[in-house]
Coordinates of C-alpha atoms in Angstrom, one line a residue:
M28 CA 27.6 -30.8 34.2
P29 CA 25.6 -33.2 32.0
A30 CA 23.5 -35.7 33.9
S31 CA 21.0 -38.5 33.2
A32 CA 19.0 -40.8 35.4
L33 CA 17.7 -43.7 33.4
F34 CA 16.7 -46.2 36.0
P35 CA 16.9 -49.9 35.0
V36 CA 13.4 -51.3 35.2
R37 CA 14.3 -54.5 36.9
R38 CA 16.4 -53.1 39.7
H39 CA 13.7 -51.2 41.5
P40 CA 10.9 -52.4 43.7
V41 CA 7.4 -52.0 42.3
R42 CA 5.3 -49.3 44.0
R43 CA 1.7 -50.2 43.6
N44 CA 0.3 -47.2 45.5
V45 CA 0.0 -44.4 42.9
T46 CA -0.7 -41.9 45.6
A47 CA 2.7 -42.7 47.2
W48 CA 4.3 -42.2 43.8
L49 CA 2.7 -38.8 43.4
A50 CA 3.7 -37.7 46.8
A51 CA 7.3 -38.8 46.2
L52 CA 7.3 -36.9 42.9
G53 CA 6.0 -33.8 44.7
L54 CA 9.0 -34.0 47.1
L55 CA 11.4 -34.3 44.2
A56 CA 9.9 -31.2 42.6
V57 CA 11.2 -29.0 45.5
L58 CA 14.7 -30.3 45.4
P59 CA 17.4 -28.1 43.6
A60 CA 17.6 -28.9 39.9
Q61 CA 20.7 -30.9 38.9
A62 CA 20.4 -30.0 35.2
A63 CA 19.1 -27.1 33.1
E64 CA 16.0 -29.0 32.0
E65 CA 14.3 -32.0 33.6
L66 CA 12.1 -34.6 31.9
R67 CA 10.3 -37.2 34.1
I68 CA 8.6 -40.1 32.4
G69 CA 6.5 -42.9 33.8
G70 CA 3.5 -45.1 33.5
T71 CA 2.8 -48.5 31.9
G72 CA 5.6 -51.0 32.4
A73 CA 5.3 -52.1 28.7
S74 CA 6.9 -48.7 27.7
L75 CA 9.7 -48.3 30.2
G76 CA 12.5 -50.1 28.4
A77 CA 11.9 -48.3 25.2
M78 CA 11.8 -44.9 27.0
Q79 CA 15.2 -45.7 28.6
R80 CA 16.8 -46.3 25.2
L81 CA 15.1 -43.3 23.7
G82 CA 16.1 -41.2 26.7
R83 CA 19.7 -42.1 26.3
A84 CA 19.7 -41.2 22.6
F85 CA 17.9 -37.9 23.3
I86 CA 20.4 -36.7 26.0
A87 CA 23.3 -37.5 23.7
A88 CA 22.1 -34.6 21.6
R89 CA 20.7 -32.6 24.5
P90 CA 23.3 -33.1 27.4
D91 CA 21.6 -30.2 29.3
V92 CA 18.6 -32.4 29.9
H93 CA 18.1 -34.7 32.9
V94 CA 15.9 -37.6 32.0
T95 CA 14.3 -39.8 34.6
V96 CA 12.3 -43.0 33.7
L97 CA 10.5 -44.2 36.8
P98 CA 9.5 -47.8 37.6
S99 CA 6.0 -49.0 36.6
M100 CA 3.0 -47.2 38.0
G101 CA 0.6 -48.4 35.4
S102 CA -1.2 -46.5 32.7
G103 CA -3.6 -44.9 35.1
G104 CA -0.8 -43.8 37.4
G105 CA 1.1 -42.3 34.5
I106 CA -1.9 -40.4 33.2
K107 CA -2.8 -39.1 36.6
A108 CA 0.8 -37.9 37.3
A109 CA 1.0 -36.2 33.9
I110 CA -2.3 -34.3 34.5
A111 CA -1.0 -33.2 37.9
G112 CA 2.3 -31.9 36.3
Q113 CA 4.4 -34.3 38.4
L114 CA 5.5 -36.1 35.2
Q115 CA 6.2 -34.4 31.9
I116 CA 5.2 -37.5 30.0
G117 CA 2.9 -40.3 31.1
L118 CA 3.0 -43.6 29.4
S119 CA -0.2 -45.5 28.6
A120 CA -1.3 -48.7 27.0
R121 CA -4.9 -47.6 26.7
P122 CA -6.7 -44.5 25.2
L123 CA -7.7 -41.7 27.5
S124 CA -11.1 -41.7 29.2
S125 CA -13.4 -38.7 28.7
A126 CA -12.7 -37.6 32.3
E127 CA -8.9 -37.6 31.7
T128 CA -9.3 -35.7 28.5
A129 CA -11.6 -33.2 30.3
A130 CA -8.8 -32.8 32.9
G131 CA -6.4 -31.6 30.3
A132 CA -4.6 -34.8 29.2
T133 CA -3.6 -35.4 25.6
A134 CA -2.5 -38.8 24.2
T135 CA -0.2 -39.3 21.2
E136 CA 0.2 -42.8 19.8
Y137 CA 4.0 -43.5 19.4
G138 CA 3.9 -47.1 18.4
R139 CA 2.3 -50.5 18.4
T140 CA 4.0 -53.7 19.5
P141 CA 2.9 -57.4 19.3
F142 CA 1.1 -58.7 22.4
V143 CA 2.5 -62.1 22.8
F144 CA 2.2 -65.4 24.7
A145 CA 5.7 -66.2 26.0
T146 CA 7.7 -68.9 27.8
A147 CA 11.2 -69.0 29.2
L148 CA 13.9 -69.4 26.6
R149 CA 15.0 -72.7 28.3
R150 CA 11.6 -74.2 27.4
P151 CA 11.7 -76.3 24.1
I152 CA 8.5 -74.6 22.9
T153 CA 8.4 -72.3 19.9
G154 CA 4.8 -71.9 19.2
V155 CA 1.2 -72.5 20.3
T156 CA -2.2 -72.6 18.5
S157 CA -5.3 -70.8 19.5
A158 CA -6.9 -74.2 20.2
Q159 CA -4.1 -75.1 22.6
L160 CA -4.4 -71.8 24.5
V161 CA -8.2 -72.3 24.9
D162 CA -7.4 -75.8 26.4
F163 CA -4.8 -74.4 28.7
Y164 CA -7.0 -71.6 30.0
A165 CA -10.0 -73.8 30.3
G166 CA -8.0 -76.4 32.3
Q167 CA -8.7 -79.1 29.8
V168 CA -5.0 -79.6 29.1
E169 CA -2.6 -79.4 32.1
Q170 CA 0.7 -80.6 30.6
W171 CA 3.1 -79.6 27.9
P172 CA 4.0 -82.3 25.4
D173 CA 7.1 -83.0 27.4
G174 CA 5.0 -83.7 30.5
T175 CA 5.8 -80.5 32.3
R176 CA 2.8 -78.9 34.1
V177 CA 1.4 -75.9 32.3
R178 CA 1.4 -72.9 34.7
L179 CA -0.5 -69.9 33.5
V180 CA 0.7 -66.5 34.6
M181 CA -2.4 -64.4 34.9
R182 CA -3.0 -60.6 35.1
P183 CA -5.7 -59.2 37.4
V184 CA -9.3 -59.6 36.4
G185 CA -10.4 -56.6 34.4
D186 CA -6.8 -55.6 33.7
A187 CA -6.2 -54.3 30.1
D188 CA -4.0 -57.3 29.4
S189 CA -6.6 -59.7 30.6
E190 CA -9.2 -58.1 28.4
L191 CA -6.9 -58.2 25.4
V192 CA -6.4 -62.0 25.8
K193 CA -10.2 -62.4 25.6
T194 CA -10.3 -60.7 22.2
L195 CA -8.6 -63.6 20.6
S196 CA -11.9 -65.5 20.1
P197 CA -15.2 -66.1 21.9
A198 CA -13.9 -69.5 23.0
M199 CA -10.8 -67.8 24.5
A200 CA -12.9 -65.3 26.3
Q201 CA -14.9 -68.1 27.9
A202 CA -11.8 -70.1 28.7
K203 CA -10.1 -67.0 30.3
G204 CA -13.1 -66.5 32.5
L205 CA -12.8 -70.1 33.7
A206 CA -9.1 -69.6 34.5
E207 CA -9.9 -66.5 36.5
Q208 CA -12.2 -68.6 38.7
R209 CA -9.7 -71.5 39.4
K210 CA -7.9 -71.5 42.7
G211 CA -4.1 -71.5 42.9
M212 CA -3.5 -69.4 39.8
A213 CA -0.3 -67.2 39.6
F214 CA -1.2 -63.6 39.3
A215 CA 1.1 -60.7 38.4
V216 CA 0.1 -57.0 38.9
T217 CA 2.6 -55.3 36.7
D218 CA 4.3 -56.0 33.3
Q219 CA 7.6 -56.5 35.0
E220 CA 6.2 -58.9 37.6
A221 CA 4.5 -60.9 34.8
A222 CA 7.8 -61.2 32.9
D223 CA 9.6 -62.2 36.1
S224 CA 7.1 -64.9 36.8
I225 CA 7.2 -66.3 33.3
E226 CA 11.0 -66.5 33.5
K227 CA 11.1 -68.2 36.9
I228 CA 8.0 -70.5 37.2
P229 CA 8.7 -74.0 35.7
G230 CA 6.3 -74.6 32.8
A231 CA 5.0 -71.0 32.8
I232 CA 3.3 -69.3 29.9
G233 CA 1.9 -65.8 30.1
T234 CA 1.5 -62.6 28.2
T235 CA 3.9 -59.7 27.6
T236 CA 5.0 -57.6 24.6
L237 CA 7.7 -58.0 22.0
A238 CA 8.9 -54.6 22.9
Q239 CA 9.4 -55.5 26.6
I240 CA 11.2 -58.7 25.8
L241 CA 13.7 -56.8 23.5
T242 CA 14.2 -53.6 25.5
E243 CA 14.6 -55.4 28.8
Q244 CA 16.6 -58.2 27.3
R245 CA 14.4 -60.8 28.9
P246 CA 15.3 -64.5 28.5
L247 CA 11.8 -65.1 27.1
R248 CA 10.6 -66.5 23.8
A249 CA 7.7 -64.8 22.0
L250 CA 5.7 -67.8 20.7
T251 CA 4.3 -68.1 17.3
L252 CA 0.5 -68.1 17.3
D253 CA -1.1 -70.5 14.8
G254 CA 2.2 -70.4 12.9
I255 CA 2.4 -66.6 12.7
V256 CA 5.5 -65.0 14.0
P257 CA 4.7 -61.9 16.2
D258 CA 6.8 -59.1 14.7
I259 CA 6.2 -55.6 13.4
R260 CA 5.6 -56.9 9.9
S261 CA 2.8 -59.3 11.0
I262 CA 0.9 -56.6 12.9
A263 CA 1.4 -54.1 10.1
D264 CA -0.3 -56.4 7.6
G265 CA -2.8 -57.8 10.1
R266 CA -1.7 -61.4 10.0
Y267 CA -0.9 -61.4 13.8
P268 CA -4.1 -60.7 15.7
L269 CA -2.9 -59.1 19.0
H270 CA -1.0 -55.9 19.6
K271 CA -0.8 -53.1 22.2
V272 CA -1.2 -49.4 21.1
L273 CA 1.2 -47.3 23.2
Y274 CA 0.7 -43.6 24.0
L275 CA 2.6 -40.6 25.3
V276 CA 0.4 -38.6 27.6
T277 CA 0.9 -34.9 28.4
G278 CA -0.9 -32.7 30.8
P279 CA -2.3 -29.2 30.5
Q280 CA 1.1 -27.6 30.6
V281 CA 3.7 -28.9 28.0
T282 CA 7.3 -27.8 28.5
P283 CA 9.6 -27.0 25.6
V284 CA 11.8 -30.0 26.5
T285 CA 8.7 -32.3 26.4
E286 CA 8.0 -31.0 22.9
A287 CA 11.6 -31.6 21.9
F288 CA 11.5 -35.2 23.2
I289 CA 8.2 -36.0 21.4
G290 CA 9.8 -34.4 18.3
F291 CA 12.8 -36.7 18.7
L292 CA 10.5 -39.8 18.8
R293 CA 9.0 -38.7 15.5
S294 CA 12.4 -38.1 13.9
P295 CA 14.1 -40.7 11.7
A296 CA 16.5 -41.5 14.6
G297 CA 13.7 -42.0 17.1
R298 CA 11.6 -44.1 14.7
D299 CA 14.6 -46.3 14.0
I300 CA 15.0 -47.0 17.7
L301 CA 11.3 -47.9 18.0
R302 CA 11.4 -50.2 15.0
Q303 CA 14.5 -51.9 16.4
T304 CA 12.8 -52.5 19.7
G305 CA 9.7 -54.2 18.4
H306 CA 7.4 -51.2 17.6
W307 CA 5.4 -50.7 14.4
V308 CA 5.4 -47.0 13.8
R309 CA 2.7 -45.8 11.5

């Protein structure tokens, strides 16, 4: 009987302990199969919503396949699980390290999506400038034009998203460093926690991706940056300066169903889904 398990990203608690995830996946592996083929996918939260949509489209053509998209375990967790064979596909927002490649991992870029500064849709803000962002992060400006307090939603120090923010300019890198040292800042560990915080905290601004906003149907607005709209056209032509490169990661053993899913992503149907969900596909 056809079956699918495409878990909604926002309805599951975040598991921060990757070891616990791997142990849980190991237990799942000994359970009786409920479908002829199984495809387990997990890793960076930025990719989960898109993988759910792609998984649904894939099993429409392959009803014998059971697809499971797991809650966020981060790029490192997804890569580790793929190498161990406990995921068929890991999802990463960073290139592989030399050690991961040596362990048998292979990464395939499947798309790029604008990395955006966002606020809740209810906020009357549509854009920011680079200079404003520097002032916000440096603590030199603490209020929005309407008088609401600016609340930055931060990612952990050294996190890939934190480092990406710093690439905007040398002034931004310095301002971000100052923000990391201030007390009372709101920090979010995962992509989903960050989006939740931006939605809920009054006056919040933080980073996410266009793909996550679209695929998870988040009530967030991707802000223009220096007047440039963050979309797939503006990252394709280089006008918008920030984007995430997203990868599918496979381990030493690649199953036929894994190859079929990757082939589907490269097909016209798969590429259309990616474009519709905020991905520039090269």
